[in-house]
C-alpha positions as CSV (number, residue, x, y, z in Angstrom):
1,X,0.0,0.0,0.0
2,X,2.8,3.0,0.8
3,X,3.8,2.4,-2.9
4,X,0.8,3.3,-4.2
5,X,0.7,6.3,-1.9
6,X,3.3,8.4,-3.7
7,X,2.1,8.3,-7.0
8,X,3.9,11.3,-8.7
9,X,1.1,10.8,-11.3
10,X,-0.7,13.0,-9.0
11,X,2.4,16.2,-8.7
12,X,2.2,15.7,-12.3
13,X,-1.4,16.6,-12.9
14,X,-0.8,19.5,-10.2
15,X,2.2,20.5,-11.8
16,X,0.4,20.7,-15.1
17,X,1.5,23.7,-17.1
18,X,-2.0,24.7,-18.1
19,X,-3.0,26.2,-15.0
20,X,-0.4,28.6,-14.7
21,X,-1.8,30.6,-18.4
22,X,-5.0,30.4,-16.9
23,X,-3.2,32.7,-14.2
24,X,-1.8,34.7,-16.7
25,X,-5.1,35.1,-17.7
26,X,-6.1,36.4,-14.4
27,X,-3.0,38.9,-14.5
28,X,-4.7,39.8,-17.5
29,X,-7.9,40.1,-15.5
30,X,-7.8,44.4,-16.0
31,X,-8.6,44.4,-19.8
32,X,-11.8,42.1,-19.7
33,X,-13.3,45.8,-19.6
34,X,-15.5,43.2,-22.1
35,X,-17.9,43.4,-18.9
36,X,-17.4,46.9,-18.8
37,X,-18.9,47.0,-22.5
38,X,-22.1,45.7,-21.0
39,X,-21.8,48.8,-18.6
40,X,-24.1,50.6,-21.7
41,X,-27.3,48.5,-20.5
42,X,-28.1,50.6,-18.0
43,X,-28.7,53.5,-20.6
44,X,-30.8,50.6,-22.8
45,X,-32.4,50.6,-19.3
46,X,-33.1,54.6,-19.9
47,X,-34.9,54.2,-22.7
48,X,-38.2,52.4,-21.9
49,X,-38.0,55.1,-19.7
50,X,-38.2,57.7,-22.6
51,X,-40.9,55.5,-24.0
52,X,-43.7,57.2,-21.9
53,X,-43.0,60.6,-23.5
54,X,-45.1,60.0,-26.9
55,X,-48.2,59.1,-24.7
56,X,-48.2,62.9,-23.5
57,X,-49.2,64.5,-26.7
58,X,-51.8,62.2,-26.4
59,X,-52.9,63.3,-23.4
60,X,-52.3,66.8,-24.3
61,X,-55.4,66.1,-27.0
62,X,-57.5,64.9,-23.5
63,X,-56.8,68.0,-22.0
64,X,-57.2,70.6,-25.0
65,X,-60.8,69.0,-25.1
66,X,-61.3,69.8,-21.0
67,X,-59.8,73.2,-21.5
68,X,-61.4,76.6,-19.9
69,X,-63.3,78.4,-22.3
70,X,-61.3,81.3,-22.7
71,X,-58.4,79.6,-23.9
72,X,-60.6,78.4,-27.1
73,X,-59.5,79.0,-30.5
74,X,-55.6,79.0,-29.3
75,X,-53.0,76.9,-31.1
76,X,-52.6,73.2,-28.8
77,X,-49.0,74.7,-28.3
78,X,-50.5,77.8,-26.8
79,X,-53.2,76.1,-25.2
80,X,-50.5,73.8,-23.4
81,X,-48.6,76.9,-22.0
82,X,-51.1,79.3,-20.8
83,X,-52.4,75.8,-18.9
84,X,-48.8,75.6,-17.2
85,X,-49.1,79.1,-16.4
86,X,-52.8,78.4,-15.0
87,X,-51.1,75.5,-13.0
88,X,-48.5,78.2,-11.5
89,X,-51.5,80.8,-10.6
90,X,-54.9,79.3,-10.5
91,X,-57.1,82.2,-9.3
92,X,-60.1,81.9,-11.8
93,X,-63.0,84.4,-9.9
94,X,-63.7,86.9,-12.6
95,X,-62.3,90.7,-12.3
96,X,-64.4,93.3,-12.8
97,X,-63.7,97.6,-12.6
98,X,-66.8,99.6,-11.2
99,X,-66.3,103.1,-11.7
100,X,-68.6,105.4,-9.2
101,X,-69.9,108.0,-11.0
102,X,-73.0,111.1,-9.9
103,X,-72.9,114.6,-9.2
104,X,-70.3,116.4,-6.5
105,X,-71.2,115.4,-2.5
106,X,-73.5,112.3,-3.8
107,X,-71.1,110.0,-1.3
108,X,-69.2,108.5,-3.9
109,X,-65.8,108.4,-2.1
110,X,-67.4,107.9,1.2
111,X,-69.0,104.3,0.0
112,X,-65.6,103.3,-1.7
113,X,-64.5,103.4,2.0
114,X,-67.1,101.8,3.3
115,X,-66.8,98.9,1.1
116,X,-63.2,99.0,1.8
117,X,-63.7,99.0,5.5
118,X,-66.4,96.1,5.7
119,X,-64.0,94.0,3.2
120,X,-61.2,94.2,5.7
121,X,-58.7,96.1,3.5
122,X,-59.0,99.2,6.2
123,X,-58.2,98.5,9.8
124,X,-59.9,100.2,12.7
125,X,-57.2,101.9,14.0
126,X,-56.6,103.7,10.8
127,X,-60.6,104.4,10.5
128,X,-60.0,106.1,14.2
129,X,-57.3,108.4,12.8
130,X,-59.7,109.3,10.2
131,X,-62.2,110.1,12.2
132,X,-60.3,112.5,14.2
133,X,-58.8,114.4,11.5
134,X,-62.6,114.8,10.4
135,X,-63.6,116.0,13.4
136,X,-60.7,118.8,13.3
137,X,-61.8,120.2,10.2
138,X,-65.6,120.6,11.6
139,X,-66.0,117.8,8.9
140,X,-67.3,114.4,11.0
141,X,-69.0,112.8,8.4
142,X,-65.9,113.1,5.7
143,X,-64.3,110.7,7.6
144,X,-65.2,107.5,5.3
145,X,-63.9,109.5,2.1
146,X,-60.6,110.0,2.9
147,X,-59.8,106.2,2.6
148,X,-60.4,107.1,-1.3
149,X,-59.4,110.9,-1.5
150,X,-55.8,110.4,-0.2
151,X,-54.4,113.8,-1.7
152,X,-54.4,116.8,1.3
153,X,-56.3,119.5,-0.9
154,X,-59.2,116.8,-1.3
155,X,-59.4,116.1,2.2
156,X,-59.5,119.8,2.9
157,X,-62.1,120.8,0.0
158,X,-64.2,117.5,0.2
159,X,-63.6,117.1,-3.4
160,X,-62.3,114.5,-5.6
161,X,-60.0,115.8,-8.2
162,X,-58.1,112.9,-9.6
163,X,-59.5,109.2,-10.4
164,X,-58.9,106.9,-6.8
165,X,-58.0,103.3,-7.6
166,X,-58.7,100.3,-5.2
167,X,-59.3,96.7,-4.9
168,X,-61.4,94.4,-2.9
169,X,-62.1,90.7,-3.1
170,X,-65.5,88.8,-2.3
171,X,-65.6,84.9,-2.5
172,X,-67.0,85.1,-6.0
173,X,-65.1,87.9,-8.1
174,X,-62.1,90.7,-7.5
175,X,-63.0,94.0,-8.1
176,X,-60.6,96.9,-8.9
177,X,-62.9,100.6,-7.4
178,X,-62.4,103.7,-9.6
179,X,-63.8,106.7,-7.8
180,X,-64.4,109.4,-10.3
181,X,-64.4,113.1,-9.7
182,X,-68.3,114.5,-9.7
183,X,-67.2,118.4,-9.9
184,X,-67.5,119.6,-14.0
185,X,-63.9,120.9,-13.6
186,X,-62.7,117.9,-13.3
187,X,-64.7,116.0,-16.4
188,X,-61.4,114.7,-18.3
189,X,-60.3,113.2,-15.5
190,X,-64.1,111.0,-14.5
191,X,-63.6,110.1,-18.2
192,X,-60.2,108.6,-18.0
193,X,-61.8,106.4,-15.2
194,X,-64.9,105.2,-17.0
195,X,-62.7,104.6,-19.8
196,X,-61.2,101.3,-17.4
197,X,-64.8,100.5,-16.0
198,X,-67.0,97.4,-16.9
199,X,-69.8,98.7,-14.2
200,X,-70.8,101.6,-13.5
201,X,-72.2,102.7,-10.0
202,X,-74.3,105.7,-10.3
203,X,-74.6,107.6,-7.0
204,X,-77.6,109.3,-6.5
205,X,-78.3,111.8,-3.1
206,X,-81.6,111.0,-1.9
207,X,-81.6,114.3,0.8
208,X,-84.0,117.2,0.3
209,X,-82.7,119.2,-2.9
210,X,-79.5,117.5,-3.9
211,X,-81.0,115.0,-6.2
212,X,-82.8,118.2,-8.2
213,X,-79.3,120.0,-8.4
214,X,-77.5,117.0,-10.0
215,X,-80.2,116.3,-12.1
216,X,-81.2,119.5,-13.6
217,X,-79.4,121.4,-17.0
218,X,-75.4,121.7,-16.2
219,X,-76.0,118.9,-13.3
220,X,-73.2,116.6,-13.4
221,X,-75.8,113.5,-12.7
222,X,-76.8,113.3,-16.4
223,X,-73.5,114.1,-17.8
224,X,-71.7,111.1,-16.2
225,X,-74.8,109.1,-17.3
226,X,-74.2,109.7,-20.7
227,X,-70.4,109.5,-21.0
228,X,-70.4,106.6,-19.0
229,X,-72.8,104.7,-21.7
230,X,-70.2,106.1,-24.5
231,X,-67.0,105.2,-23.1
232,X,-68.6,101.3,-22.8
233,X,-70.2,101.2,-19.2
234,X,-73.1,98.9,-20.4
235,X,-74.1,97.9,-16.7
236,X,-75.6,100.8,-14.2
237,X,-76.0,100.2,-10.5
238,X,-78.4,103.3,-9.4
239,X,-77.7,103.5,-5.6
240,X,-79.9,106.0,-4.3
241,X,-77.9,106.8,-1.1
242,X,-78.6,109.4,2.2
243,X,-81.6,107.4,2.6
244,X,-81.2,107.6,6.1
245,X,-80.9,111.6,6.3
246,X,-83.4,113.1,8.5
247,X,-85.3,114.8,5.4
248,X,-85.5,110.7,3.9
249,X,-85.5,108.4,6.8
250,X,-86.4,105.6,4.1
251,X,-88.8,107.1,2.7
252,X,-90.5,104.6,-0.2
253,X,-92.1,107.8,-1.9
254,X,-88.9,109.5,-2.3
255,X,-87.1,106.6,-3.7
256,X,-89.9,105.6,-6.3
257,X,-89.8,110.2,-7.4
258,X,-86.1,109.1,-8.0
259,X,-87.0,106.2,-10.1
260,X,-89.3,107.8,-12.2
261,X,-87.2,110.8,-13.1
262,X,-84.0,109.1,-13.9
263,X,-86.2,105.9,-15.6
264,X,-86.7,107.9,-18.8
265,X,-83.2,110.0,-18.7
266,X,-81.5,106.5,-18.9
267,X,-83.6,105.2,-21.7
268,X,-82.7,108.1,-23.8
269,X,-78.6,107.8,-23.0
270,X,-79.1,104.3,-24.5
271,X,-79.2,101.7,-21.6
272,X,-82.3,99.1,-21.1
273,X,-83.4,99.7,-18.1
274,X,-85.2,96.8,-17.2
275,X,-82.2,94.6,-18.4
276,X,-79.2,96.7,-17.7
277,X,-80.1,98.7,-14.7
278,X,-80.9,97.9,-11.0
279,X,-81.8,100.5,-8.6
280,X,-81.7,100.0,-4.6
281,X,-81.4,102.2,-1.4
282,X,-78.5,102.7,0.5
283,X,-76.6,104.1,3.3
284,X,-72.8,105.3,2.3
285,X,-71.9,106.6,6.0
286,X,-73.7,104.0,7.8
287,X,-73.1,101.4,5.4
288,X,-76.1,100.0,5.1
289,X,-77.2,98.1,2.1
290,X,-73.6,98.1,0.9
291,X,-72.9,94.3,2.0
292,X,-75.3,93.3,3.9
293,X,-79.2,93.9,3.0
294,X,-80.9,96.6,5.0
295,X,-83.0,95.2,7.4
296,X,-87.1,94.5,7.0
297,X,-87.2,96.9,10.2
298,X,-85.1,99.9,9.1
299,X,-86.9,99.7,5.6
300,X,-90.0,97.6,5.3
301,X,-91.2,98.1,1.7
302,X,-87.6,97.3,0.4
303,X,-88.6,93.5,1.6
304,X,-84.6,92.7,2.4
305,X,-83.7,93.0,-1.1
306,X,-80.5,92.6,-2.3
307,X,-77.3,94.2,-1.1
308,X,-74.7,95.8,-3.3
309,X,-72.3,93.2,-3.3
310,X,-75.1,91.0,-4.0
311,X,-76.0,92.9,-7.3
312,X,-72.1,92.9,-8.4
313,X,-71.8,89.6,-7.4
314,X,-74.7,88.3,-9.1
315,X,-73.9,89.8,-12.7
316,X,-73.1,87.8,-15.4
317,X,-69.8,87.7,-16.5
318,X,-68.6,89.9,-19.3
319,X,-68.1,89.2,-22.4
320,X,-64.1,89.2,-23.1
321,X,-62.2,89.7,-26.7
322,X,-59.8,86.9,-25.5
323,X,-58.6,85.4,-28.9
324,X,-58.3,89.1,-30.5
325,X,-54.7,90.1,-30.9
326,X,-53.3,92.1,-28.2
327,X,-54.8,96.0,-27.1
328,X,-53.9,97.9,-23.7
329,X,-54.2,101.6,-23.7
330,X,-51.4,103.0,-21.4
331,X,-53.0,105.0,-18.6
332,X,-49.9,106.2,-16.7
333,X,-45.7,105.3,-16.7
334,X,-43.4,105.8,-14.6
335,X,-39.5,104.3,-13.8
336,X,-38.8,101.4,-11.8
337,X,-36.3,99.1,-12.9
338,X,-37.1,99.8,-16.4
339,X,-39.6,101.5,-17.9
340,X,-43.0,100.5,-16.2
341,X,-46.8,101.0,-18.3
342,X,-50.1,101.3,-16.6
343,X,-53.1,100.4,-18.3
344,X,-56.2,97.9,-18.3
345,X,-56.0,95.2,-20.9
346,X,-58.9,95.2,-23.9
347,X,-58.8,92.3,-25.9
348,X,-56.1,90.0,-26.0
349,X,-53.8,87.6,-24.1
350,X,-50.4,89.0,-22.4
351,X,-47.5,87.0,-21.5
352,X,-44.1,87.5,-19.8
353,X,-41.8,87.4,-22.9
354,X,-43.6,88.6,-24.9
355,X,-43.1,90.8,-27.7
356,X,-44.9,94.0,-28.3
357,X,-45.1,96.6,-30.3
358,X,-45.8,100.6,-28.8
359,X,-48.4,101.9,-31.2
360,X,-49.0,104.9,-32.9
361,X,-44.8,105.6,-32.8
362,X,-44.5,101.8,-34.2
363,X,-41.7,101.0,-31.6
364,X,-40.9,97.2,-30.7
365,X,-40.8,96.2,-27.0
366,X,-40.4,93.2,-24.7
367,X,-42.4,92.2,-22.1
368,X,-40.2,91.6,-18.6
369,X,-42.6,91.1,-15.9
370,X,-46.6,91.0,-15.7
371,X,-48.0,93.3,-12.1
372,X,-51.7,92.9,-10.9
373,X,-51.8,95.2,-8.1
374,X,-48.7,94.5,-6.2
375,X,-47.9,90.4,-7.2
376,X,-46.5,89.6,-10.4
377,X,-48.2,87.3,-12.2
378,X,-47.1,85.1,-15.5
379,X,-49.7,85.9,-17.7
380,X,-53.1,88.7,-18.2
381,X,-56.6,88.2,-19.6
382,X,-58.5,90.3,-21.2
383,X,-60.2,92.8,-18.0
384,X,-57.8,93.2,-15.8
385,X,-55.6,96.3,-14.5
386,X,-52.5,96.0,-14.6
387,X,-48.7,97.1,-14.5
388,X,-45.8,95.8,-17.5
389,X,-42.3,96.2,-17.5
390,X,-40.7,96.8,-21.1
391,X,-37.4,97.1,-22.8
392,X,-36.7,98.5,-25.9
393,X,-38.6,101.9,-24.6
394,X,-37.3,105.0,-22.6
395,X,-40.1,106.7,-20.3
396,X,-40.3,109.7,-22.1
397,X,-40.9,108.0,-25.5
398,X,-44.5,106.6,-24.1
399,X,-47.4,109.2,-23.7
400,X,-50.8,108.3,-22.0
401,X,-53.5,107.6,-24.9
402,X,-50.1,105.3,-26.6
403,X,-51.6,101.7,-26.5
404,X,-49.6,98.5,-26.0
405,X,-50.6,95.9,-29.5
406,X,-49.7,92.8,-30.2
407,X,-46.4,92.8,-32.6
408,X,-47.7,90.6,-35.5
409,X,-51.0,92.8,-36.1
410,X,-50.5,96.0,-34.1
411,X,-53.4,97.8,-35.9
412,X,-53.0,101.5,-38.1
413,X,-52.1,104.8,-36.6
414,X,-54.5,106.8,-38.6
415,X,-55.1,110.7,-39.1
416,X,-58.4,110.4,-40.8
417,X,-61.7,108.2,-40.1
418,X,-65.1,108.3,-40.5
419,X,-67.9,108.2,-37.7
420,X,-71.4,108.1,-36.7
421,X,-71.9,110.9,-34.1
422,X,-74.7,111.8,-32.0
423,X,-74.7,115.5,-31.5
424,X,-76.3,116.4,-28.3
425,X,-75.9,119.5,-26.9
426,X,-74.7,122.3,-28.6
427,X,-72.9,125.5,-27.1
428,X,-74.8,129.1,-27.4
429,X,-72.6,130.6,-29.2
430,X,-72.2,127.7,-31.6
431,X,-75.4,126.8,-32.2
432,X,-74.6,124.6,-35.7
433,X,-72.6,121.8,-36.2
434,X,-70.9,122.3,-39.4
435,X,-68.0,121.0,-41.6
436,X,-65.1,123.0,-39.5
437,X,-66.1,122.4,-36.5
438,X,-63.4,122.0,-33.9
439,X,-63.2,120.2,-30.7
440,X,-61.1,117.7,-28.3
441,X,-61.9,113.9,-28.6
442,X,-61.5,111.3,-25.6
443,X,-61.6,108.4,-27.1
444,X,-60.2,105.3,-24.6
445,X,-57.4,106.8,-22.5
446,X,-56.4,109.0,-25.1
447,X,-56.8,113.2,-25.3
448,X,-56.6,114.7,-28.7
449,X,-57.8,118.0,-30.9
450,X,-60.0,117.1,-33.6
451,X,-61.4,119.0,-37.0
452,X,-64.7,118.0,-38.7
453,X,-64.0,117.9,-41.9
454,X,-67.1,116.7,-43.9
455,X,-70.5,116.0,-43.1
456,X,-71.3,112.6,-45.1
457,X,-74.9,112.3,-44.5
458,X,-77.7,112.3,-41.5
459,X,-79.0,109.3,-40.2
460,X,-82.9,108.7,-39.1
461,X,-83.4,108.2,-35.5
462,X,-85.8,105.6,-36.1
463,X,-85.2,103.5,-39.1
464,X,-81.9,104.3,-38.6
465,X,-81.1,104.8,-42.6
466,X,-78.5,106.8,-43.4
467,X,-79.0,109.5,-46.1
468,X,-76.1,110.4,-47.8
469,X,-77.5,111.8,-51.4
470,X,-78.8,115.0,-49.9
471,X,-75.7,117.6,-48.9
472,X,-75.7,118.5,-45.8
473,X,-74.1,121.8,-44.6
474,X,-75.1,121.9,-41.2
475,X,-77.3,120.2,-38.3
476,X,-78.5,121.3,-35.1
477,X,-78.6,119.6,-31.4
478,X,-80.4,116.2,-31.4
479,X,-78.9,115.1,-34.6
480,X,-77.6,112.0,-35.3
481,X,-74.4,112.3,-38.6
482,X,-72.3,110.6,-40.6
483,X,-68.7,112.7,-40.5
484,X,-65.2,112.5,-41.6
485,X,-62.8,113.7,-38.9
486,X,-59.0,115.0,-39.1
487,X,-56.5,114.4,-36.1
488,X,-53.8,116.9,-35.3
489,X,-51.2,113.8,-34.7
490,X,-51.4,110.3,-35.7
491,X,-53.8,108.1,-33.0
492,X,-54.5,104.4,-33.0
493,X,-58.2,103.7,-32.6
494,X,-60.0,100.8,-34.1
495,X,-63.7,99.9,-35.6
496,X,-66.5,99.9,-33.0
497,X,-67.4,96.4,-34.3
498,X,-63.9,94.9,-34.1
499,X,-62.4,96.6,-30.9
500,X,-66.2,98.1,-29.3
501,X,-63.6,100.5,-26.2
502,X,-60.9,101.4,-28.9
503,X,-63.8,102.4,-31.0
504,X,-66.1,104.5,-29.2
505,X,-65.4,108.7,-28.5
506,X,-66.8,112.2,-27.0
507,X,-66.0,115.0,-28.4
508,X,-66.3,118.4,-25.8
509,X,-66.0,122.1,-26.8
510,X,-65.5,124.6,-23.7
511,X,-65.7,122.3,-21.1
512,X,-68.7,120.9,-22.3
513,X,-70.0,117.3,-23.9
514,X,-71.2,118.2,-27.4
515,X,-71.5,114.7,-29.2
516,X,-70.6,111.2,-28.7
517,X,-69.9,108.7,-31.6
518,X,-68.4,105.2,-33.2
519,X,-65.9,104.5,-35.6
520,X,-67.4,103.1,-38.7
521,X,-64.0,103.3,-41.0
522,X,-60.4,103.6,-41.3
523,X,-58.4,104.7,-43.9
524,X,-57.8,101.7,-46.8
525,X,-54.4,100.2,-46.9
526,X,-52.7,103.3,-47.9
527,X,-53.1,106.0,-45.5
528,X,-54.5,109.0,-46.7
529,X,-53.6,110.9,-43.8
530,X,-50.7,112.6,-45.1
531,X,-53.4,114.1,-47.4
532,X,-55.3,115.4,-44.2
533,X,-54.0,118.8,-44.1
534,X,-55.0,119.7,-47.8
535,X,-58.4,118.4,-47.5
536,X,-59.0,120.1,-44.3
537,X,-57.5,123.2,-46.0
């Protein structure tokens, strides 16, 4: 048995020269890097991961079908990016801009406070302060108005001269408040505010003797009426306020006298009453009937009907020129950062990024950032007030009355147009309206000096035809004509049917409203505005 034992057959196999190369092999071990060519399978991992991406056009098509109303018409690519905006910002409560409008001391300022003080946006401490510098200037019952009339010479005189600006928020819609001036000095400046307004809130003083001032000849009640029906206020609020003034103290007969005088009056400026207008009684200092309904008790015949904010909040919402190309007639500028615009947006869509063009000087800019009030936002619909830094623009290139267009159709600056005008009240002195006739024209936030240069034809008040065989040389108060009218400078307006607040105008003479009209027609392709000055010669 030992022999057997040390078979070297065994060393042999052991010492067998083969498995050293397979250790060579091993030495070699670094370049299999072959397994580090597999290493790529992890991106061949990646790409079923990719393969999800072509399912999201698909549901892009879902969504474009689900998509808010007033994104229809858009492009899917715009669609899809005003809906990542939406995702960024999703406040979707509809804004409006009421304007108060009436004659001088009928409490408009003093119920923009009140609303502002029962919506919270006034504290009571500040309300306090108010109250006492009232009572220093023998004034107690100012104290409500000078949350709107911030400026010291307003406060002193109890007059509004410029437009106040301010914003509340109920559960259902945001509202922007535009306190106009009721004195007749300060006219352009109630129109400049009307000019922003969707509703109008026509302030009536129910006392002993101030509804009859404001209402009669060279009372600022029916002036504001009428303007405010021109310059595209197509829903009235009539509050009749002071109803709680000892000479009222709710008085049912005294609200219905109101009624039936201003009934007719507001049928002739053009609105349907019954449709478009909603009278209710008030108290501005007391705030009642402002948000909450006035009580069965305080006025029984009035059967708790609805409150202010119940009548704003209940209106329907308005109807928006959202897939029209771009319009914002610049109210104010100023610097900050840039040059900042101020204006409320007409028709259109407005993004950050995007590019503009300042019309009628023709000049390209860039949109930087998008204000509404004090938070920047991505993106503006058509409605809303609001703030836009630019580049490509100093400050004192931009002029109120400019107006912000969309670059790829920014409209025609135009010298010369043609208009339906209603003439209604005619100065003394002037008592024909002829071919000649000069005068200035407000037409959306813009100022300028017109000339009439031709009087195309009359129209009938009631079939509404227009004559334009017969010449016509002149026509008296009451009218209703077809004219051509010259600008001094160029101006961007637009047709009343395509662009209804870039299209609509007063003309005053001395202070005075004179006419109100519409723009029928521009100038064909070729502008024969530079033609103006020989025709009007």
């Amino acid at each position: 048995s030992p022999p057997p034992i040390p078979p070297a057959a065994v060393p042999p196999p052991v010492a067998s020269s083969p498995t050293p190369p397979p250790s060579a092999p091993a030495a070699d071990s670094p370049p299999p890097p072959v397994a580090e060519e597999y290493k790529p399978e992890p991106p061949s991992q990646d790409k079923p991961k990719q393969a999800p991406a072509p399912k999201a056009p698909k549901e892009d098509k879902d969504d474009a079908e689900a998509i808010e109303p007033e994104l229809k018409g858009m492009t899917l690519k715009e669609r899809k990016k005003i809906q990542e905006i939406m995702a960024e910002e999703n406040d979707k409560r509809e804004h409006l801009n009421i304007v108060f409008i009436g004659h001088v001391d009928a409490g408009k300022s003093t119920i923009g406070g009140q609303i502002l003080y029962l919506t919270g946006s006034v504290d009571e401490r500040t309300i306090q302060k108010y109250e006492r510098e009232a009572k220093d200037k023998n004034r107690e019952s100012w104290y409500m108005a000078y949350i709107m009339d911030t400026n010291e010479e307003e406060r002193a005189k109890g007059k509004t001269v410029e437009c106040g600006k301010a914003c509340f928020e109920t559960e259902k819609k945001r509202y922007t408040i535009l306190d106009a001036p009721g004195h007749k000095l300060f006219v352009p400046n109630m129109i400049n505010g009307a000019a922003q307004a969707d509703v109008g809130v026509l302030v009536i003083a129910a006392r002993k003797g101030e509804f009859e001032t404001g209402f009669e000849k060279g009372g600022q009640t029916r002036e504001h009426a009428q303007l405010a029906k021109t310059l595209g206020v197509t829903k009235l609020v009539i509050v009749v306020n002071k109803m709680d003034d000892p000479s009222v103290l709710w008085s049912q007969e005294r609200f219905d006298e109101v009624v039936t005088k201003l009934t007719p009056f507001l049928k002739q400026c053009g609105y349907n009453t019954k449709r478009d207008c909603v009278f209710l009684p008030v108290s501005g200092l007391m705030g009642y009937g402002i948000k909450d309904k006035v009580s069965k008790e305080m006025c029984p015949w009035y059967d708790e009907g609805p409150s202010l904010f119940d009548i704003l909040d209940g209106m329907e919402p308005q109807d928006r020129n959202e897939n029209s190309p771009f319009r914002m007639p610049i109210l104010d500028k100023h610097k900050d950062m840039g040059t900042m615009i101020l204006g409320k947006t007409e028709a259109g869509t407005i993004m950050r990024g995007d590019d503009m063009m300042l019309m009628p000087n023709k000049v390209p800019i860039k949109v930087q950032a998008i204000y509404r009030e004090e938070t920047e936002v991505p993106y503006a619909l058509p409605g809303e007030n609001i703030r836009i830094r630019v580049t490509g623009v100093d400050e004192e290139s931009v002029s109120t009355g400019f107006v912000v267009c969309a670059a790829d159709n920014p409209g025609r600056a135009v010298k010369v147009f043609e208009a339906q005008l209603a003439v209604l009240e005619l100065l003394e002195h002037k008592a024909l309206f002829t071919a000649g006739y000069k005068a200035v024209m407000h037409c959306h936030t813009m100022t300028e000096e017109v000339e009439v240069i031709k009087i195309l034809g009359t129209v009938d008040p009631k079939t509404k035809e227009i004559s334009k065989g017969k010449k016509v040389t002149f026509v008296k108060a009451g009218a209703i004509v077809m004219v051509r009218i010259a600008c001094v400078q160029s101006v961007l307006i637009e047709k009343f049917s395509d662009y209804p607040q870039l299209g609509r105008f007063t003309l005053r003479d001395e202070g005075k409203t004179i006419a109100i009209g519409k723009v029928t027609d521009l100038p064909k392709k070729k502008d024969p505005a530079t033609r103006a000055p020989a025709v009007v010669a």
